[in-house]
Amino acid sequence: MSYQTLLYLLSCKVKCADLVPKILFCGLGYTFHKRALCFQGEPVDESSVKKMILTFEKRSYKNQELRIKFPDTPGRFMETELDLNDIIQEMHVIATMPDLYHLLVELNAVHSLLGLLSHENTDILSFKDVVDLLQELTDIDTLQESEEGAEVLIDSLLEGQVVALLVQNMERLDEQVKEEADGVYNTLAIVENMAEFRPGLCTEAAQQGLMQWLLKRIKAKIPFDANKLYCSEILAILLQNNDSTRDLLGELDGIDVLLQQLSVFKRHNPATAEEQEMMENLFDALCSCLMLAANRDRFLRGEGLQLMNLMLREKKMSRTSALKVLDHGMIGPEGSDNCHKFVDILGLRTIFPLFMKTPKKMRKAGTVDKEHEEHVCSIIASCLRNLKAQQRTRLLSKFTENDCEKVDRLMELHFKYLEAVQLADKRIEGEKHDMVKRGEILDDVMEDEFYLRRLDAGLFVLQLLCYIMVEISNSGISQLQQRVHQILNLRGGSVKVVRHIMREYAENIGDGKSEEFKESEQKRIMDLLENF
């Protein structure tokens, strides 16, 4: 209980001597009943939980009745407020028995708890107690103990528009007051718990005002704190694999908010590990948003390309994530406008030095070479796919500079990843052979798992490198095609191997895209292979 609460209670026209013991007891933020094994002298079981809930209902009703009857005389309802606080504290024990959650719903306790969230006095008692109780009831470990009980509770909370109520309450809280800042943090924990248990509720939560509140809180001009970090985490969760929330963020000018917040890290590294975590969350949120075509245009108009390009040049901690954002913004046919703009802002001058050599600073930041090389190769491959006319000519001319040094680097990377994938293939073939010997069946699930292992070993980067080789060989610049074939022959490479890799790439292309796109893209790749 806060100092302000204590003053508030003492200012009420009540017998303070009667209330002081209760005040001090509640002030500890904990009661002996919180993890009790008994209620009113009885062991905690279904019967005692029912009694507890009915007691809560009676006290809640009585408090509400007296508040309505004596709105200007707090002393008349303060004792009922303290009694209500006591029973809510005792109800924490229900969080140890998720199989009894159905009683909270059947006896209307969830509805009453949600009603208390609109308590007019956010500084004391029931409001914070309800948030604490809901946080404990929705703890993800507890929910997973009894899926049936968890489903009933979450259904009831969602039916009562819990997210909308929580957002309304966060709007009322003053985070300059520690207790209210804690209230915001605990409220966000409830949302995270529910979203982890049922990811499908993210759309509904975002539409009930949560997305708007998160963006407002993230851009608020107040010092960095734990709540801002938590907001960035929740935002990234809402946007995962969800086009509805990505679209909503775009409509709320969220792309601009993300770019503004990230621009701080253009020339300055995060001051703490927590601030670095927030930065990464915002980058992840931006990458998720760019999966939606409409947000690519918002990113372009918001000068996101210019910001990412500057981050690559400044060589701060943000550089690795900026590379990932560019990759997401330029990939596929939807990235065409961004590819052209990237060339116009002299992005090729930035990306090719990163292609020629993986910076040591990136290794220190914990980025492995493969991740860096994958993003760089993907950006170059996207440019080769999307660029037309003058911009395409500028890109191809980069490969002819300095006696085709970039082609040499391309082939160096090709053989590096070819060797890694061949080693992985050898191990996988050995495992398959052993499985057949044991009489085990190689089903589609196992084949998918093996394919993922090949991708992890570097197959996707190898596919990108082969695609770049095939594209520049079909550019009409004989110098490039001759250099590719010359190095292949010198190092014992094979055109046949490149064609096989590209055919496998074509077979797996276009996941999540229309069948029409898939077919046209496969035909385009096969046409390139004909002339390789």
Tab-separated table of N, CA and C in Angstrom, residues 314-372:
chain	number	residue	atom	x	y	z
A	314	GLU	N	27.169	3.695	-40.216
A	314	GLU	CA	27.639	4.192	-38.913
A	314	GLU	C	28.349	3.128	-38.082
A	315	LYS	N	28.118	1.870	-38.402
A	315	LYS	CA	28.824	0.748	-37.755
A	315	LYS	C	28.558	0.644	-36.254
A	316	LYS	N	27.338	0.948	-35.842
A	316	LYS	CA	26.951	0.777	-34.434
A	316	LYS	C	26.266	-0.586	-34.261
A	317	MET	N	25.798	-0.861	-33.055
A	317	MET	CA	25.155	-2.151	-32.777
A	317	MET	C	23.897	-2.389	-33.600
A	318	SER	N	23.300	-1.310	-34.067
A	318	SER	CA	22.060	-1.417	-34.849
A	318	SER	C	22.296	-1.962	-36.255
A	319	ARG	N	23.559	-2.051	-36.675
A	319	ARG	CA	23.868	-2.397	-38.063
A	319	ARG	C	23.345	-3.789	-38.452
A	320	THR	N	23.545	-4.775	-37.598
A	320	THR	CA	23.107	-6.139	-37.899
A	320	THR	C	21.603	-6.196	-38.162
A	321	SER	N	20.830	-5.563	-37.284
A	321	SER	CA	19.369	-5.592	-37.423
A	321	SER	C	18.900	-4.751	-38.607
A	322	ALA	N	19.622	-3.662	-38.895
A	322	ALA	CA	19.269	-2.833	-40.057
A	322	ALA	C	19.391	-3.650	-41.340
A	323	LEU	N	20.392	-4.515	-41.397
A	323	LEU	CA	20.597	-5.392	-42.553
A	323	LEU	C	19.401	-6.337	-42.713
A	324	LYS	N	18.927	-6.866	-41.580
A	324	LYS	CA	17.778	-7.774	-41.594
A	324	LYS	C	16.516	-7.053	-42.074
A	325	VAL	N	16.333	-5.805	-41.636
A	325	VAL	CA	15.170	-5.019	-42.054
A	325	VAL	C	15.203	-4.769	-43.564
A	326	LEU	N	16.370	-4.397	-44.083
A	326	LEU	CA	16.497	-4.185	-45.532
A	326	LEU	C	16.140	-5.445	-46.301
A	327	ASP	N	16.601	-6.582	-45.814
A	327	ASP	CA	16.285	-7.865	-46.450
A	327	ASP	C	14.771	-8.060	-46.516
A	328	HIS	N	14.087	-7.841	-45.393
A	328	HIS	CA	12.622	-8.000	-45.352
A	328	HIS	C	11.901	-6.989	-46.241
A	329	GLY	N	12.463	-5.800	-46.354
A	329	GLY	CA	11.808	-4.747	-47.132
A	329	GLY	C	11.981	-4.875	-48.636
A	330	MET	N	12.988	-5.624	-49.072
A	330	MET	CA	13.317	-5.672	-50.506
A	330	MET	C	13.011	-7.010	-51.165
A	331	ILE	N	12.711	-8.021	-50.369
A	331	ILE	CA	12.521	-9.370	-50.913
A	331	ILE	C	11.192	-9.505	-51.669
A	332	GLY	N	11.195	-10.329	-52.708
A	332	GLY	CA	9.974	-10.608	-53.467
A	332	GLY	C	9.561	-9.467	-54.381
A	333	PRO	N	8.549	-9.711	-55.227
A	333	PRO	CA	8.092	-8.661	-56.167
A	333	PRO	C	7.555	-7.424	-55.452
A	334	GLU	N	7.042	-7.606	-54.194
A	334	GLU	CA	6.513	-6.453	-53.431
A	334	GLU	C	7.630	-5.504	-53.016
A	335	GLY	N	8.884	-5.971	-53.100
A	335	GLY	CA	10.015	-5.134	-52.696
A	335	GLY	C	10.627	-4.349	-53.843
A	336	SER	N	9.995	-4.385	-55.010
A	336	SER	CA	10.565	-3.743	-56.204
A	336	SER	C	10.847	-2.251	-56.016
A	337	ASP	N	9.853	-1.515	-55.487
A	337	ASP	CA	10.031	-0.061	-55.305
A	337	ASP	C	11.172	0.233	-54.326
A	338	ASN	N	11.248	-0.583	-53.275
A	338	ASN	CA	12.325	-0.386	-52.295
A	338	ASN	C	13.700	-0.685	-52.901
A	339	CYS	N	13.765	-1.692	-53.791
A	339	CYS	CA	15.037	-2.016	-54.451
A	339	CYS	C	15.519	-0.850	-55.309
A	340	HIS	N	14.589	-0.269	-56.071
A	340	HIS	CA	14.955	0.862	-56.935
A	340	HIS	C	15.401	2.067	-56.112
A	341	LYS	N	14.673	2.318	-55.014
A	341	LYS	CA	15.026	3.455	-54.160
A	341	LYS	C	16.383	3.219	-53.493
A	342	PHE	N	16.655	1.969	-53.121
A	342	PHE	CA	17.922	1.627	-52.471
A	342	PHE	C	19.105	1.978	-53.375
A	343	VAL	N	18.964	1.705	-54.648
A	343	VAL	CA	20.028	2.062	-55.605
A	343	VAL	C	20.138	3.576	-55.726
A	344	ASP	N	18.974	4.249	-55.762
A	344	ASP	CA	18.962	5.717	-55.904
A	344	ASP	C	19.655	6.419	-54.731
A	345	ILE	N	19.553	5.846	-53.528
A	345	ILE	CA	20.184	6.491	-52.353
A	345	ILE	C	21.616	5.981	-52.142
A	346	LEU	N	22.166	5.380	-53.178
A	346	LEU	CA	23.560	4.884	-53.187
A	346	LEU	C	23.779	3.737	-52.198
A	347	GLY	N	22.746	2.916	-52.062
A	347	GLY	CA	22.834	1.780	-51.153
A	347	GLY	C	23.836	0.719	-51.601
A	348	LEU	N	24.090	0.647	-52.929
A	348	LEU	CA	25.044	-0.350	-53.428
A	348	LEU	C	26.450	-0.092	-52.872
A	349	ARG	N	26.754	1.172	-52.642
A	349	ARG	CA	28.069	1.527	-52.069
A	349	ARG	C	28.207	1.010	-50.635
A	350	THR	N	27.060	0.813	-49.998
A	350	THR	CA	27.062	0.338	-48.610
A	350	THR	C	27.049	-1.183	-48.551
A	351	ILE	N	26.238	-1.805	-49.407
A	351	ILE	CA	26.023	-3.249	-49.292
A	351	ILE	C	27.199	-4.072	-49.831
A	352	PHE	N	27.865	-3.604	-50.891
A	352	PHE	CA	28.919	-4.433	-51.479
A	352	PHE	C	30.176	-4.566	-50.609
A	353	PRO	N	30.580	-3.528	-49.866
A	353	PRO	CA	31.695	-3.747	-48.921
A	353	PRO	C	31.352	-4.818	-47.873
A	354	LEU	N	30.063	-4.890	-47.480
A	354	LEU	CA	29.629	-5.913	-46.527
A	354	LEU	C	29.604	-7.297	-47.178
A	355	PHE	N	29.401	-7.314	-48.494
A	355	PHE	CA	29.442	-8.577	-49.247
A	355	PHE	C	30.889	-9.074	-49.368
A	356	MET	N	31.790	-8.151	-49.585
A	356	MET	CA	33.193	-8.521	-49.799
A	356	MET	C	33.854	-9.055	-48.521
A	357	LYS	N	33.377	-8.567	-47.354
A	357	LYS	CA	34.014	-8.999	-46.103
A	357	LYS	C	33.039	-8.853	-44.941
A	358	THR	N	32.919	-9.919	-44.128
A	358	THR	CA	32.072	-9.845	-42.931
A	358	THR	C	32.803	-9.040	-41.864
A	359	PRO	N	32.241	-7.902	-41.442
A	359	PRO	CA	32.941	-7.054	-40.458
A	359	PRO	C	33.176	-7.764	-39.133
A	360	LYS	N	34.330	-7.516	-38.535
A	360	LYS	CA	34.677	-8.145	-37.262
A	360	LYS	C	33.736	-7.693	-36.148
A	361	LYS	N	33.308	-6.429	-36.209
A	361	LYS	CA	32.424	-5.897	-35.159
A	361	LYS	C	31.130	-6.690	-35.075
A	362	MET	N	30.679	-7.171	-36.235
A	362	MET	CA	29.437	-7.954	-36.240
A	362	MET	C	29.648	-9.281	-35.524
A	363	ARG	N	30.822	-9.845	-35.695
A	363	ARG	CA	31.121	-11.106	-34.998
A	363	ARG	C	31.129	-10.890	-33.486
A	364	LYS	N	31.712	-9.748	-33.072
A	364	LYS	CA	31.764	-9.434	-31.641
A	364	LYS	C	30.359	-9.255	-31.075
A	365	ALA	N	29.452	-8.730	-31.906
A	365	ALA	CA	28.078	-8.479	-31.452
A	365	ALA	C	27.276	-9.776	-31.368
A	366	GLY	N	27.907	-10.890	-31.707
A	366	GLY	CA	27.241	-12.187	-31.582
A	366	GLY	C	26.578	-12.667	-32.855
A	367	THR	N	26.800	-11.955	-33.954
A	367	THR	CA	26.218	-12.366	-35.228
A	367	THR	C	27.173	-13.330	-35.917
A	368	VAL	N	26.681	-14.502	-36.255
A	368	VAL	CA	27.533	-15.464	-36.955
A	368	VAL	C	27.652	-15.059	-38.420
A	369	ASP	N	28.743	-15.501	-39.052
A	369	ASP	CA	28.984	-15.152	-40.463
A	369	ASP	C	27.796	-15.526	-41.348
A	370	LYS	N	27.215	-16.704	-41.091
A	370	LYS	CA	26.134	-17.194	-41.964
A	370	LYS	C	24.951	-16.235	-41.976
A	371	GLU	N	24.578	-15.728	-40.805
A	371	GLU	CA	23.435	-14.812	-40.724
A	371	GLU	C	23.715	-13.537	-41.518
A	372	HIS	N	24.916	-12.990	-41.331
A	372	HIS	CA	25.309	-11.778	-42.055
A	372	HIS	C	25.324	-12.031	-43.561
